[in-house]
Amino acid sequence: MENEVLGSKGLLKKHEFVRILIQCLYSLGYKNSASCLEQESDISCKSSDFEFLEKKVLTGEWDSCLAVLDRVFDEYDDRRNTALYLVLKQCLSEYLKRGETSLALNVLQRQAPMFRVGREKIHMLAFDVFTSKEMEPDGEVDDGSVQDSRRRLLAELVKLIPTPVVIPDRRLEHLVESAVMNQIDACMYHNSWDAVSLYEDHRCGRDQIPSETVQVLVAHKNEVWFVQFSDSGKYLATASSDCTAIIWKVLDDNKVELMHTLQSHQNPVSFVSWSPDDSKLLTCGNAEVLKLWDVETGALRHTFGNNDSGFTVSSCAWFPDSTRLVCGSSDPERGIVMWDTDGNEIKAWRGTRIPKVVDLAVTPDGESMITVFSDKEIRILNLESLVERVISEEQPITSLSVSGDGKFFIVNLSSQEIHLWDLAGEWKQPLKFSGHRQSKYVIRSCFGGLDSSFIASGSEDSQVYIWNLKNKKPLEVLSGHSMTVNCVSWNPRNPRMLASASDDQTIRIWGPGKPNKPENRLDNQKQ
């Protein structure tokens, strides 16, 4: 059987496959079945070398243990000395705890050359062993505790001993899981935390992502410019050129109902931002001041500055504690200001180095602020170290969005591209996504789905575009709006729920599509 192979490609050694199968049966608790398979196949789960080592460890025959370890390891394997040291330490520990110091020294002198290191390192080894608190004499040694410590030693050795002397723990489960993960990675529509079936190769359909309109919201009286789900996914906020913002409630059945209409702005509202705890909402616009609202009551809590003073805010963001916020102005003289929720200025960035702010965001951990300045420049400021990194784009940037884990961000460019950057700065070039239409207006995109695996964006051709991060071409194009789609938002707690805001004065809620429906499906599975 040693040379027999399995599988259509002839890549699997039958002996190894059966041995791993026996190990799996033992790990699942099917000891009788595992034993029967061992007898029928004449293949043992444990190699002869490991069975010998196991016996010698549990009986405390240390010279034999060291000899077998010396044999199974390659001379240049870094794990070899670690394994020898663990056995020697166990041996010396048992001698010293019984007060047999002379025997311990004799073993050390006799076995030290096996380590094949210099005299100085041997002395360091001896000092480490003999000064350890574990080596203090205990008087009468309990046999049960000795066996327990030997079993622990054996478990540590298993982690070090190379294959095929031992099989890595739960090897079959690891191989199957790796195969499943490879299939999931190749699946452009995968968007679920559910366990997958092993009965067939994994391949999701469009029913895994939001691609069908399930509700149309029509409460605004003019173009809808912004939409955003709250961090909990339980609320939705929209902003419109009708000078209002609306807070919507997401119900248990994923239907959306109007909760509060926020009426205080004198000019169009083009931006909203939820506090991380969902209790507060900020609203602002290019010709408007920043306002803070109570989500539960819909009451206006504070107005930051006033229109007469010219302190208008183009974008804003929260810090994770929900007590501090930062806002940027399209007026270069106003710069960027950090406030508390009572309107007290905490910090400000102003001056010639702070040009017009197009958009800004704070990472979920609150450590970095990302700002888009004067159309083409992105600055990433670490708020603790004050280290700043600058990225320059060649085309004007209209918007910015950060991934849920804070590791990536995307910017929409007026050149009809979306660029994905890593926050750590390891990439020299961004990943680029295209297919949507954008040349005249501010179009906003977002991350979404399972592990932020997708990007969604509005478009000037009245459609919503969805990409998988693994493919630069759109996965889905969603039709329904009749005018420019300005902004989209993916529910952070429901990977199959998306909202879009349009110049047609409506907000569309998108839910799971029908499996294998051909309309508007761009089959990129093989691209």
mmCIF file of N, CA, C and O in Angstrom, residues 188-238:
data_model
loop_
_atom_site.group_PDB
_atom_site.id
_atom_site.type_symbol
_atom_site.label_atom_id
_atom_site.label_comp_id
_atom_site.label_asym_id
_atom_site.label_seq_id
_atom_site.Cartn_x
_atom_site.Cartn_y
_atom_site.Cartn_z
ATOM 1 N N MET A 188 -17.473 34.651 -6.218
ATOM 2 C CA MET A 188 -17.647 36.097 -6.255
ATOM 3 C C MET A 188 -18.861 36.586 -5.460
ATOM 4 O O MET A 188 -18.936 37.745 -5.070
ATOM 5 N N TYR A 189 -19.823 35.686 -5.203
ATOM 6 C CA TYR A 189 -21.053 36.101 -4.521
ATOM 7 C C TYR A 189 -21.089 35.702 -3.047
ATOM 8 O O TYR A 189 -22.091 35.951 -2.377
ATOM 9 N N HIS A 190 -20.031 35.081 -2.525
ATOM 10 C CA HIS A 190 -20.104 34.581 -1.151
ATOM 11 C C HIS A 190 -20.296 35.746 -0.174
ATOM 12 O O HIS A 190 -19.520 36.700 -0.149
ATOM 13 N N ASN A 191 -21.333 35.628 0.666
ATOM 14 C CA ASN A 191 -21.715 36.753 1.524
ATOM 15 C C ASN A 191 -22.480 36.261 2.744
ATOM 16 O O ASN A 191 -23.474 36.851 3.148
ATOM 17 N N SER A 192 -22.024 35.164 3.347
ATOM 18 C CA SER A 192 -22.764 34.563 4.454
ATOM 19 C C SER A 192 -21.810 33.952 5.462
ATOM 20 O O SER A 192 -20.742 33.438 5.109
ATOM 21 N N TRP A 193 -22.206 34.010 6.751
ATOM 22 C CA TRP A 193 -21.430 33.392 7.821
ATOM 23 C C TRP A 193 -21.814 31.922 8.016
ATOM 24 O O TRP A 193 -21.224 31.226 8.832
ATOM 25 N N ASP A 194 -22.811 31.455 7.291
ATOM 26 C CA ASP A 194 -23.307 30.096 7.488
ATOM 27 C C ASP A 194 -22.267 29.055 7.064
ATOM 28 O O ASP A 194 -21.452 29.292 6.165
ATOM 29 N N ALA A 195 -22.323 27.873 7.727
ATOM 30 C CA ALA A 195 -21.474 26.753 7.323
ATOM 31 C C ALA A 195 -21.873 26.310 5.921
ATOM 32 O O ALA A 195 -23.035 26.421 5.520
ATOM 33 N N VAL A 196 -20.896 25.846 5.153
ATOM 34 C CA VAL A 196 -21.180 25.432 3.776
ATOM 35 C C VAL A 196 -21.258 23.915 3.688
ATOM 36 O O VAL A 196 -20.681 23.197 4.500
ATOM 37 N N SER A 197 -21.985 23.411 2.703
ATOM 38 C CA SER A 197 -22.146 21.973 2.525
ATOM 39 C C SER A 197 -20.910 21.359 1.884
ATOM 40 O O SER A 197 -20.276 21.959 1.015
ATOM 41 N N LEU A 198 -20.570 20.147 2.335
ATOM 42 C CA LEU A 198 -19.467 19.402 1.747
ATOM 43 C C LEU A 198 -19.936 18.478 0.629
ATOM 44 O O LEU A 198 -19.113 17.846 -0.046
ATOM 45 N N TYR A 199 -21.235 18.401 0.417
ATOM 46 C CA TYR A 199 -21.771 17.461 -0.553
ATOM 47 C C TYR A 199 -21.546 17.890 -1.999
ATOM 48 O O TYR A 199 -21.639 17.081 -2.922
ATOM 49 N N GLU A 200 -21.275 19.172 -2.218
ATOM 50 C CA GLU A 200 -21.029 19.649 -3.568
ATOM 51 C C GLU A 200 -20.067 20.831 -3.513
ATOM 52 O O GLU A 200 -19.882 21.441 -2.461
ATOM 53 N N ASP A 201 -19.458 21.155 -4.650
ATOM 54 C CA ASP A 201 -18.542 22.290 -4.704
ATOM 55 C C ASP A 201 -19.309 23.574 -4.402
ATOM 56 O O ASP A 201 -20.456 23.750 -4.832
ATOM 57 N N HIS A 202 -18.649 24.463 -3.668
ATOM 58 C CA HIS A 202 -19.322 25.684 -3.228
ATOM 59 C C HIS A 202 -19.380 26.721 -4.344
ATOM 60 O O HIS A 202 -18.374 27.023 -4.990
ATOM 61 N N ARG A 203 -20.576 27.280 -4.549
ATOM 62 C CA ARG A 203 -20.763 28.362 -5.502
ATOM 63 C C ARG A 203 -22.067 29.077 -5.166
ATOM 64 O O ARG A 203 -23.141 28.498 -5.267
ATOM 65 N N CYS A 204 -21.962 30.322 -4.761
ATOM 66 C CA CYS A 204 -23.153 31.092 -4.391
ATOM 67 C C CYS A 204 -23.784 31.718 -5.631
ATOM 68 O O CYS A 204 -23.141 31.899 -6.667
ATOM 69 N N GLY A 205 -25.057 32.111 -5.477
ATOM 70 C CA GLY A 205 -25.769 32.837 -6.514
ATOM 71 C C GLY A 205 -26.027 34.263 -6.064
ATOM 72 O O GLY A 205 -25.657 34.672 -4.964
ATOM 73 N N ARG A 206 -26.701 35.038 -6.917
ATOM 74 C CA ARG A 206 -26.940 36.446 -6.612
ATOM 75 C C ARG A 206 -27.941 36.640 -5.478
ATOM 76 O O ARG A 206 -28.147 37.777 -5.017
ATOM 77 N N ASP A 207 -28.546 35.557 -5.014
ATOM 78 C CA ASP A 207 -29.434 35.668 -3.863
ATOM 79 C C ASP A 207 -28.651 35.920 -2.576
ATOM 80 O O ASP A 207 -29.262 36.149 -1.526
ATOM 81 N N GLN A 208 -27.321 35.887 -2.650
ATOM 82 C CA GLN A 208 -26.500 36.157 -1.467
ATOM 83 C C GLN A 208 -26.230 37.643 -1.266
ATOM 84 O O GLN A 208 -25.787 38.057 -0.203
ATOM 85 N N ILE A 209 -26.471 38.454 -2.294
ATOM 86 C CA ILE A 209 -26.191 39.889 -2.161
ATOM 87 C C ILE A 209 -27.453 40.694 -2.468
ATOM 88 O O ILE A 209 -28.368 40.215 -3.140
ATOM 89 N N PRO A 210 -27.527 41.928 -1.970
ATOM 90 C CA PRO A 210 -28.706 42.760 -2.257
ATOM 91 C C PRO A 210 -28.709 43.175 -3.728
ATOM 92 O O PRO A 210 -27.828 43.911 -4.173
ATOM 93 N N SER A 211 -29.687 42.702 -4.479
ATOM 94 C CA SER A 211 -29.730 43.002 -5.908
ATOM 95 C C SER A 211 -31.152 43.171 -6.443
ATOM 96 O O SER A 211 -31.343 43.325 -7.647
ATOM 97 N N GLU A 212 -32.153 43.141 -5.546
ATOM 98 C CA GLU A 212 -33.548 43.360 -5.949
ATOM 99 C C GLU A 212 -34.154 44.447 -5.055
ATOM 100 O O GLU A 212 -33.951 44.450 -3.836
ATOM 101 N N THR A 213 -34.904 45.360 -5.654
ATOM 102 C CA THR A 213 -35.586 46.381 -4.860
ATOM 103 C C THR A 213 -36.684 45.739 -4.020
ATOM 104 O O THR A 213 -37.550 45.029 -4.546
ATOM 105 N N VAL A 214 -36.630 45.981 -2.704
ATOM 106 C CA VAL A 214 -37.661 45.450 -1.816
ATOM 107 C C VAL A 214 -38.540 46.556 -1.234
ATOM 108 O O VAL A 214 -39.620 46.288 -0.707
ATOM 109 N N GLN A 215 -38.082 47.824 -1.368
ATOM 110 C CA GLN A 215 -38.882 48.935 -0.846
ATOM 111 C C GLN A 215 -38.384 50.237 -1.473
ATOM 112 O O GLN A 215 -37.181 50.406 -1.718
ATOM 113 N N VAL A 216 -39.308 51.160 -1.734
ATOM 114 C CA VAL A 216 -38.964 52.483 -2.244
ATOM 115 C C VAL A 216 -39.489 53.522 -1.259
ATOM 116 O O VAL A 216 -40.687 53.540 -0.946
ATOM 117 N N LEU A 217 -38.605 54.383 -0.758
ATOM 118 C CA LEU A 217 -38.977 55.416 0.221
ATOM 119 C C LEU A 217 -39.128 56.744 -0.511
ATOM 120 O O LEU A 217 -38.231 57.162 -1.251
ATOM 121 N N VAL A 218 -40.262 57.422 -0.275
ATOM 122 C CA VAL A 218 -40.587 58.610 -1.085
ATOM 123 C C VAL A 218 -40.923 59.827 -0.228
ATOM 124 O O VAL A 218 -41.683 60.693 -0.648
ATOM 125 N N ALA A 219 -40.338 59.968 0.952
ATOM 126 C CA ALA A 219 -40.709 61.056 1.857
ATOM 127 C C ALA A 219 -40.050 62.389 1.517
ATOM 128 O O ALA A 219 -40.552 63.446 1.897
ATOM 129 N N HIS A 220 -38.917 62.384 0.822
ATOM 130 C CA HIS A 220 -38.254 63.649 0.470
ATOM 131 C C HIS A 220 -38.954 64.324 -0.701
ATOM 132 O O HIS A 220 -39.567 63.660 -1.554
ATOM 133 N N LYS A 221 -38.828 65.673 -0.748
ATOM 134 C CA LYS A 221 -39.513 66.455 -1.776
ATOM 135 C C LYS A 221 -38.559 66.976 -2.852
ATOM 136 O O LYS A 221 -38.954 67.780 -3.700
ATOM 137 N N ASN A 222 -37.296 66.555 -2.771
ATOM 138 C CA ASN A 222 -36.325 66.960 -3.788
ATOM 139 C C ASN A 222 -35.227 65.895 -3.851
ATOM 140 O O ASN A 222 -35.346 64.842 -3.218
ATOM 141 N N GLU A 223 -34.175 66.188 -4.598
ATOM 142 C CA GLU A 223 -33.097 65.221 -4.778
ATOM 143 C C GLU A 223 -32.556 64.725 -3.435
ATOM 144 O O GLU A 223 -32.378 65.510 -2.508
ATOM 145 N N VAL A 224 -32.274 63.431 -3.353
ATOM 146 C CA VAL A 224 -31.693 62.844 -2.138
ATOM 147 C C VAL A 224 -30.199 62.645 -2.397
ATOM 148 O O VAL A 224 -29.807 61.925 -3.320
ATOM 149 N N TRP A 225 -29.378 63.301 -1.567
ATOM 150 C CA TRP A 225 -27.943 63.359 -1.829
ATOM 151 C C TRP A 225 -27.101 62.406 -0.980
ATOM 152 O O TRP A 225 -25.960 62.125 -1.311
ATOM 153 N N PHE A 226 -27.655 61.960 0.118
ATOM 154 C CA PHE A 226 -26.839 61.146 1.028
ATOM 155 C C PHE A 226 -27.705 60.116 1.737
ATOM 156 O O PHE A 226 -28.876 60.375 2.049
ATOM 157 N N VAL A 227 -27.123 58.944 2.004
ATOM 158 C CA VAL A 227 -27.809 57.898 2.758
ATOM 159 C C VAL A 227 -26.768 57.140 3.570
ATOM 160 O O VAL A 227 -25.657 56.889 3.097
ATOM 161 N N GLN A 228 -27.121 56.788 4.816
ATOM 162 C CA GLN A 228 -26.169 56.035 5.643
ATOM 163 C C GLN A 228 -26.906 55.255 6.732
ATOM 164 O O GLN A 228 -27.737 55.800 7.459
ATOM 165 N N PHE A 229 -26.574 53.940 6.836
ATOM 166 C CA PHE A 229 -27.062 53.132 7.946
ATOM 167 C C PHE A 229 -26.262 53.459 9.206
ATOM 168 O O PHE A 229 -25.082 53.820 9.132
ATOM 169 N N SER A 230 -26.904 53.299 10.361
ATOM 170 C CA SER A 230 -26.189 53.467 11.629
ATOM 171 C C SER A 230 -25.299 52.253 11.881
ATOM 172 O O SER A 230 -25.412 51.228 11.206
ATOM 173 N N ASP A 231 -24.412 52.379 12.868
ATOM 174 C CA ASP A 231 -23.456 51.304 13.148
ATOM 175 C C ASP A 231 -24.147 50.000 13.529
ATOM 176 O O ASP A 231 -23.653 48.912 13.219
ATOM 177 N N SER A 232 -25.289 50.089 14.200
ATOM 178 C CA SER A 232 -26.011 48.885 14.605
ATOM 179 C C SER A 232 -26.853 48.323 13.475
ATOM 180 O O SER A 232 -27.366 47.206 13.577
ATOM 181 N N GLY A 233 -27.029 49.088 12.400
ATOM 182 C CA GLY A 233 -27.881 48.678 11.302
ATOM 183 C C GLY A 233 -29.355 48.829 11.582
ATOM 184 O O GLY A 233 -30.191 48.466 10.753
ATOM 185 N N LYS A 234 -29.710 49.397 12.742
ATOM 186 C CA LYS A 234 -31.112 49.513 13.129
ATOM 187 C C LYS A 234 -31.769 50.801 12.627
ATOM 188 O O LYS A 234 -32.984 50.953 12.706
ATOM 189 N N TYR A 235 -30.937 51.734 12.149
ATOM 190 C CA TYR A 235 -31.473 53.006 11.668
ATOM 191 C C TYR A 235 -30.848 53.350 10.319
ATOM 192 O O TYR A 235 -29.776 52.857 9.951
ATOM 193 N N LEU A 236 -31.541 54.258 9.614
ATOM 194 C CA LEU A 236 -31.057 54.766 8.343
ATOM 195 C C LEU A 236 -31.283 56.267 8.346
ATOM 196 O O LEU A 236 -32.319 56.741 8.833
ATOM 197 N N ALA A 237 -30.322 57.023 7.836
ATOM 198 C CA ALA A 237 -30.493 58.473 7.735
ATOM 199 C C ALA A 237 -30.304 58.887 6.283
ATOM 200 O O ALA A 237 -29.442 58.344 5.571
ATOM 201 N N THR A 238 -31.125 59.850 5.832
ATOM 202 C CA THR A 238 -31.017 60.369 4.475
ATOM 203 C C THR A 238 -30.974 61.892 4.524
ATOM 204 O O THR A 238 -31.532 62.515 5.432
#
